[in-house]
XYZ file of C-alpha atoms in Angstrom:
444
model
C 30.406 3.604 9.339
C 29.186 2.326 5.963
C 30.769 3.532 2.733
C 28.473 2.248 -0.023
C 24.770 1.879 -0.760
C 25.221 -1.916 -0.798
C 26.715 -1.839 2.693
C 23.898 0.414 3.884
C 21.207 -1.955 2.589
C 23.011 -4.931 4.098
C 23.008 -3.279 7.515
C 19.309 -2.387 7.241
C 18.247 -5.845 6.041
C 20.428 -7.612 8.631
C 17.917 -6.397 11.196
C 15.168 -8.548 9.666
C 16.395 -11.350 11.932
C 14.985 -9.349 14.863
C 11.481 -9.883 13.504
C 8.488 -7.790 14.568
C 8.667 -6.187 18.017
C 5.460 -4.223 18.706
C 5.828 -1.041 20.722
C 7.023 2.532 20.257
C 9.511 2.980 23.115
C 12.526 2.190 20.921
C 11.257 4.687 18.347
C 10.806 7.368 20.994
C 14.324 6.708 22.303
C 15.979 7.039 18.872
C 13.944 10.077 17.831
C 14.785 11.830 21.095
C 18.495 11.321 20.334
C 17.881 12.972 16.949
C 16.084 15.971 18.419
C 12.577 14.660 17.666
C 12.456 15.454 13.950
C 8.922 14.043 13.704
C 7.634 17.058 15.648
C 8.638 19.364 12.782
C 6.376 17.623 10.273
C 2.769 18.101 9.197
C 1.784 14.447 8.941
C -1.283 12.650 7.639
C -1.332 9.150 9.140
C -2.877 6.318 7.083
C -3.833 2.953 8.589
C -6.178 0.104 7.679
C -6.007 -3.374 6.148
C -6.284 -2.641 2.428
C -6.168 0.597 0.468
C -3.474 2.415 2.452
C -1.050 2.701 -0.446
C -3.672 3.831 -2.934
C -4.962 6.433 -0.485
C -1.415 7.716 -0.054
C -1.111 7.904 -3.847
C -4.291 10.001 -4.144
C -3.220 12.347 -1.349
C 0.251 12.840 -2.795
C -0.962 13.345 -6.347
C -3.511 16.007 -5.351
C -1.041 17.833 -3.114
C 1.599 17.756 -5.852
C -0.907 19.206 -8.323
C -1.366 22.049 -5.828
C 2.444 22.591 -5.801
C 3.063 21.227 -2.309
C 6.213 19.240 -1.530
C 5.116 15.841 -0.239
C 7.088 13.099 1.496
C 5.716 9.552 1.576
C 6.678 6.608 3.740
C 5.183 3.336 2.482
C 5.753 -0.418 2.487
C 6.550 -2.796 1.023
C 8.379 -1.654 -2.086
C 7.625 -3.046 -5.561
C 10.750 -2.423 -7.643
C 13.414 -0.882 -5.399
C 13.918 -0.460 -1.669
C 14.301 3.332 -1.965
C 10.598 3.658 -2.912
C 9.758 3.408 0.785
C 11.030 6.940 1.394
C 10.050 9.264 -1.461
C 9.494 12.954 -2.142
C 6.902 13.890 -4.757
C 6.912 10.255 -5.886
C 10.685 10.179 -6.441
C 12.542 7.621 -4.290
C 15.407 8.799 -2.091
C 18.791 8.525 -3.850
C 21.248 5.706 -3.077
C 23.796 8.075 -1.595
C 21.117 9.567 0.658
C 20.279 6.093 1.986
C 23.973 5.664 2.777
C 24.096 9.025 4.572
C 20.957 8.244 6.553
C 22.345 4.898 7.702
C 25.509 6.625 8.919
C 23.332 8.966 10.992
C 21.001 6.288 12.390
C 23.444 3.377 12.835
C 25.378 4.772 15.851
C 22.106 5.597 17.601
C 20.703 2.120 16.886
C 23.894 0.551 18.233
C 23.623 2.653 21.390
C 19.968 1.655 21.765
C 20.914 -2.033 21.520
C 22.943 -1.669 24.719
C 19.921 -0.467 26.720
C 17.164 -2.497 28.345
C 14.945 -1.699 25.322
C 17.065 -3.888 23.069
C 17.952 -3.480 19.372
C 15.777 -1.676 16.821
C 14.043 -3.726 14.122
C 14.455 -3.117 10.402
C 11.116 -1.302 10.205
C 11.971 0.909 13.180
C 15.256 1.909 11.554
C 13.605 2.746 8.218
C 10.826 4.706 9.917
C 13.388 6.745 11.857
C 15.284 7.406 8.633
C 12.094 8.732 7.020
C 11.300 11.103 9.886
C 14.835 12.492 9.827
C 14.956 12.782 6.035
C 11.687 14.708 5.680
C 12.526 17.012 8.575
C 16.249 17.657 8.241
C 17.444 16.753 4.735
C 14.623 17.157 2.205
C 12.069 19.293 3.978
C 8.480 18.823 2.848
C 5.197 20.671 3.272
C 3.331 17.479 4.163
C 4.437 13.958 5.095
C 2.210 10.943 4.474
C 3.031 8.009 6.752
C 1.528 4.611 6.047
C 1.148 2.327 9.062
C 3.276 -0.777 8.764
C 1.294 -3.256 10.863
C -1.790 -2.659 12.982
C -1.446 0.842 14.373
C -1.505 0.984 18.143
C 2.012 -0.413 18.568
C 3.315 0.402 15.090
C 6.609 2.276 14.680
C 4.876 5.164 12.916
C 2.569 5.790 15.877
C 4.934 8.237 17.572
C 3.510 11.153 15.591
C 0.837 13.695 16.327
C -0.696 14.103 12.874
C -2.948 16.831 11.504
C -5.400 14.117 10.381
C -5.630 10.326 10.367
C -7.277 7.853 8.000
C -8.332 4.278 8.646
C -9.308 2.515 5.434
C -11.271 -0.721 5.554
C -10.491 -3.283 8.256
C -10.263 -6.962 7.359
C -8.912 -10.281 8.536
C -5.146 -10.120 8.082
C -2.087 -10.661 10.302
C -4.357 -12.416 12.791
C -1.393 -14.063 14.534
C -0.379 -10.577 15.718
C -3.477 -8.372 15.616
C -6.271 -10.673 16.785
C -8.755 -13.277 15.575
C -11.840 -11.092 15.121
C -12.556 -7.926 13.175
C -13.178 -6.122 16.451
C -9.800 -7.144 17.879
C -8.053 -6.042 14.688
C -10.034 -2.783 14.673
C -8.821 -2.107 18.223
C -5.234 -2.234 16.970
C -6.037 0.008 13.986
C -7.857 2.462 16.282
C -4.618 3.026 18.144
C -3.632 5.741 15.650
C -6.577 7.898 16.760
C -5.093 10.797 18.724
C -6.503 13.276 21.223
C -8.511 15.883 19.326
C -7.178 14.860 15.879
C -9.827 14.227 13.181
C -10.163 10.626 12.036
C -11.616 9.635 8.641
C -12.626 6.093 7.771
C -13.938 4.045 4.862
C -14.711 1.097 7.178
C -18.307 -0.088 6.929
C -18.553 -3.158 9.167
C -20.766 -2.333 12.171
C -18.501 -4.033 14.699
C -15.443 -2.260 13.338
C -17.192 1.107 13.355
C -18.291 0.567 16.960
C -14.667 0.011 18.024
C -13.362 2.999 16.031
C -16.096 5.340 17.287
C -15.541 4.239 20.878
C -11.845 5.153 20.624
C -12.660 8.443 18.882
C -15.037 9.368 21.724
C -12.391 8.455 24.287
C -9.854 10.632 22.489
C -12.367 13.454 21.805
C -11.415 13.091 18.133
C -13.864 14.277 15.442
C -15.059 11.161 13.602
C -15.969 11.181 9.903
C -17.098 8.083 8.036
C -17.889 7.269 4.431
C -21.600 7.170 3.713
C -22.283 9.851 6.308
C -20.044 12.913 6.540
C -18.574 12.200 3.092
C -20.277 10.189 0.376
C -19.868 8.575 -3.026
C -22.703 9.140 -5.473
C -23.332 8.225 -9.125
C -20.581 5.624 -9.367
C -19.942 3.859 -12.636
C -16.943 2.226 -14.305
C -15.381 3.979 -17.293
C -13.026 2.625 -19.956
C -9.771 3.323 -18.114
C -10.866 3.662 -14.519
C -13.816 4.706 -12.383
C -16.078 7.754 -12.120
C -18.061 9.047 -9.156
C -19.465 12.161 -7.539
C -18.032 13.206 -4.171
C -20.205 14.976 -1.614
C -19.301 16.331 1.823
C -19.935 19.239 4.143
C -16.520 20.679 3.164
C -17.049 20.598 -0.602
C -18.509 18.487 -3.408
C -17.299 17.555 -6.895
C -19.311 15.992 -9.703
C -17.993 13.314 -12.067
C -14.555 12.727 -10.583
C -12.386 10.283 -12.587
C -9.746 7.951 -11.159
C -7.433 5.773 -13.242
C -6.865 3.034 -10.667
C -9.267 0.175 -11.398
C -11.913 -1.133 -9.018
C -14.900 0.328 -7.219
C -12.922 0.149 -3.969
C -10.614 2.797 -5.422
C -13.435 5.327 -5.339
C -13.613 4.793 -1.569
C -9.874 5.385 -1.196
C -10.162 8.485 -3.390
C -13.124 9.737 -1.340
C -11.100 9.358 1.864
C -8.287 11.435 0.354
C -10.791 14.070 -0.777
C -12.433 14.137 2.643
C -9.161 14.770 4.460
C -7.925 17.437 2.067
C -11.241 19.290 1.723
C -11.520 19.236 5.535
C -7.991 20.648 5.945
C -8.768 23.284 3.330
C -11.976 24.195 5.180
C -9.816 24.612 8.305
C -7.414 26.879 6.441
C -4.428 24.501 6.575
C -3.961 24.325 2.809
C -5.324 25.724 -0.429
C -6.220 23.510 -3.380
C -8.117 24.483 -6.533
C -10.804 22.198 -7.954
C -8.620 21.557 -11.006
C -5.855 20.186 -8.762
C -8.296 17.824 -7.043
C -9.521 16.511 -10.392
C -6.117 16.235 -12.043
C -4.527 14.716 -8.960
C -7.099 11.936 -8.708
C -7.017 11.217 -12.426
C -3.216 11.062 -12.568
C -2.648 9.128 -9.325
C -0.740 5.893 -9.796
C 0.214 3.142 -7.375
C 2.469 0.292 -8.548
C 1.354 -3.273 -8.081
C -2.357 -2.483 -7.685
C -4.142 -3.685 -10.835
C -1.201 -2.168 -12.681
C -1.463 -2.639 -16.433
C 1.909 -3.515 -17.979
C 0.641 -4.287 -21.482
C -2.491 -3.642 -23.569
C -2.594 -6.408 -26.224
C -2.771 -8.795 -24.538
C -3.768 -7.063 -21.312
C -1.258 -8.029 -18.649
C -1.881 -6.926 -15.068
C -0.119 -7.338 -11.763
C -2.071 -6.933 -8.542
C -0.913 -7.376 -4.957
C -4.139 -8.999 -3.787
C -2.468 -10.458 -0.707
C -5.527 -11.128 1.472
C -9.259 -11.841 1.232
C -10.353 -8.237 0.825
C -7.690 -7.548 -1.769
C -8.576 -10.643 -3.767
C -12.308 -9.862 -3.618
C -11.589 -6.344 -4.899
C -9.430 -7.850 -7.672
C -12.260 -10.169 -8.702
C -14.882 -7.400 -8.744
C -12.656 -5.054 -10.754
C -11.806 -7.682 -13.380
C -15.398 -8.873 -13.726
C -16.740 -5.310 -13.918
C -14.302 -4.041 -16.543
C -13.640 -7.170 -18.592
C -16.739 -9.389 -18.416
C -16.250 -10.878 -21.906
C -12.503 -11.536 -21.741
C -10.795 -14.907 -21.373
C -8.662 -14.657 -18.232
C -5.562 -16.511 -17.086
C -4.523 -15.974 -13.452
C -1.117 -16.727 -11.944
C -1.294 -16.901 -8.146
C 1.260 -17.248 -5.362
C 0.884 -16.312 -1.703
C 2.281 -16.503 1.791
C 1.435 -19.611 3.771
C 0.100 -17.633 6.765
C -2.818 -16.204 4.749
C -6.343 -17.664 4.691
C -5.634 -19.681 1.570
C -8.810 -21.767 1.732
C -11.017 -18.678 1.473
C -8.725 -17.071 -1.094
C -9.127 -20.110 -3.338
C -12.883 -19.935 -2.867
C -12.744 -16.480 -4.470
C -10.364 -17.588 -7.245
C -12.491 -20.641 -8.098
C -15.603 -18.446 -8.340
C -14.005 -16.548 -11.228
C -14.403 -17.704 -14.806
C -10.652 -17.979 -15.307
C -7.803 -20.441 -15.816
C -5.742 -20.712 -12.633
C -1.975 -21.281 -12.541
C 0.004 -21.766 -9.320
C 3.664 -21.153 -8.582
C 6.030 -20.298 -5.726
C 8.781 -17.784 -4.990
C 11.785 -17.472 -2.698
C 10.601 -15.908 0.547
C 10.698 -17.314 4.114
C 6.894 -17.323 4.553
C 5.955 -18.195 0.963
C 3.687 -21.189 0.380
C 5.126 -23.918 -1.819
C 3.376 -24.929 -5.017
C 2.451 -28.241 -3.368
C 0.872 -26.411 -0.415
C -1.049 -24.128 -2.746
C -2.283 -27.031 -4.866
C -3.472 -28.838 -1.741
C -5.359 -25.763 -0.528
C -6.869 -25.257 -4.000
C -8.430 -28.691 -3.905
C -6.449 -29.697 -6.975
C -8.484 -27.380 -9.188
C -5.601 -25.424 -10.679
C -5.069 -25.729 -14.421
C -1.301 -25.959 -14.053
C 1.365 -25.856 -11.341
C 5.002 -24.936 -11.825
C 7.566 -24.451 -9.063
C 9.643 -22.319 -11.451
C 7.777 -19.025 -11.730
C 10.134 -17.757 -14.433
C 9.339 -20.732 -16.618
C 5.599 -20.263 -16.039
C 5.643 -16.520 -16.703
C 7.641 -16.975 -19.897
C 5.281 -19.638 -21.249
C 2.167 -17.608 -20.517
C 3.408 -14.214 -21.723
C 4.655 -15.643 -25.012
C 1.542 -17.746 -25.659
C -1.434 -15.738 -24.363
C -3.794 -14.497 -27.099
C -3.891 -10.770 -27.806
C -7.588 -10.694 -26.931
C -7.104 -12.383 -23.546
C -6.052 -11.155 -20.106
C -3.104 -12.409 -18.075
C -3.269 -11.370 -14.422
C -0.500 -12.132 -11.925
C -1.706 -11.734 -8.359
C -1.166 -12.709 -4.740
C 1.563 -11.627 -2.339
C 3.063 -8.162 -2.805
C 6.449 -9.790 -2.206
C 5.732 -12.090 -5.163
C 4.675 -9.161 -7.339
C 7.823 -7.283 -6.368
C 10.057 -10.218 -7.282
C 8.502 -11.054 -10.641
C 7.816 -7.560 -12.041
C 11.239 -6.877 -13.641
C 11.285 -10.333 -15.287
C 7.685 -9.958 -16.436
C 8.529 -6.662 -18.132
C 11.446 -8.372 -19.886
C 9.139 -11.123 -21.177
C 6.639 -8.550 -22.454
C 9.461 -6.812 -24.288
C 10.578 -10.158 -25.744
C 7.052 -10.862 -26.968
C 6.882 -7.495 -28.702
C 10.270 -8.042 -30.333
C 9.212 -11.508 -31.522
C 5.990 -10.092 -32.972
C 7.851 -7.407 -34.896
C 10.241 -10.037 -36.294
C 7.286 -12.165 -37.418
C 5.909 -9.218 -39.359
């Protein structure tokens, strides 16, 4: 038994040493011991390479505007661990984490004595989320983001009311496969018998794999550009605007506050699912709730603006697709701005191609490193960059402080790369922004 939140987190994180163990048998075993709480939930399942978190944010925000209670299970966290299990955007309380661990821990210890072996950290957290939304803080809808892949992911024990696969790109190749089609096969594993699947994927090979699985599962298949569409897109001062069209409903001039054209695709996927479910009589949402929900949706660490003058952004562009979306958003919204970019990433990413994107931007590039087992060192990053970085500093705190305190008010400072990096630096970055503001007021 654990007695404090600190002890609970220590027990959860101690399971990181078990690594990633694909498969759902351990999940099924633990959930059966708990009475299968996942079967009591109305779940929307969200998979894909990029855009999962933002899509969850749109879904939750719209449903909240319509007065539904919504649980979300996401990863990784940006500021605090508890974010991973939230209700209506509010993270689970510390004492609730402690209580959940005391419920799950004996079951996990029993599981470890079976031929299935011990549960991983992610399996434990996923089980906690199912139990919490079903038995402790009951919700109208639960939104579960896939952790890795889909087919053998811990979340794939559910029978959802709808599933979403966002775009599919080259990421986690050491686990999911070396081609888009192989990765798409893993993502397609969340497609269930007779359950509608919605996708924003556009690659022909990916779509072939997803459609093939949907046919095999007799699952209705709805894709962007066909059954639901984006029309009349254009960037606006603080976000994006587009018109949504589908057979279940259409809305002109929808505004979203998250930056980047790719966010209109994530928003369209959320609209498609919810308008479909409304058409089927599973929920009731007014047009005003759709509009307000999309406009007010927020997702930390995704082109998140922390300051206006100068503009300071953080963005978890942790792979090629994410970095390309970052580039397009910055160049679309701020074509005349001087830009400074701080970048750090994991060593198992396609760094050569990521630097190709960074070097194509008209920006000053700064490299640093952070404390994480798979993080690339500054030396490794500089080597992969071809020595084209403006400045390298192993001490990210020193680099962040220098840049925040010296950047011109008319310029942009963007910190991007690994979500783990963004998570680590965000509190310190906010402190430096506060220090800059205090220094400015003293100067006056």
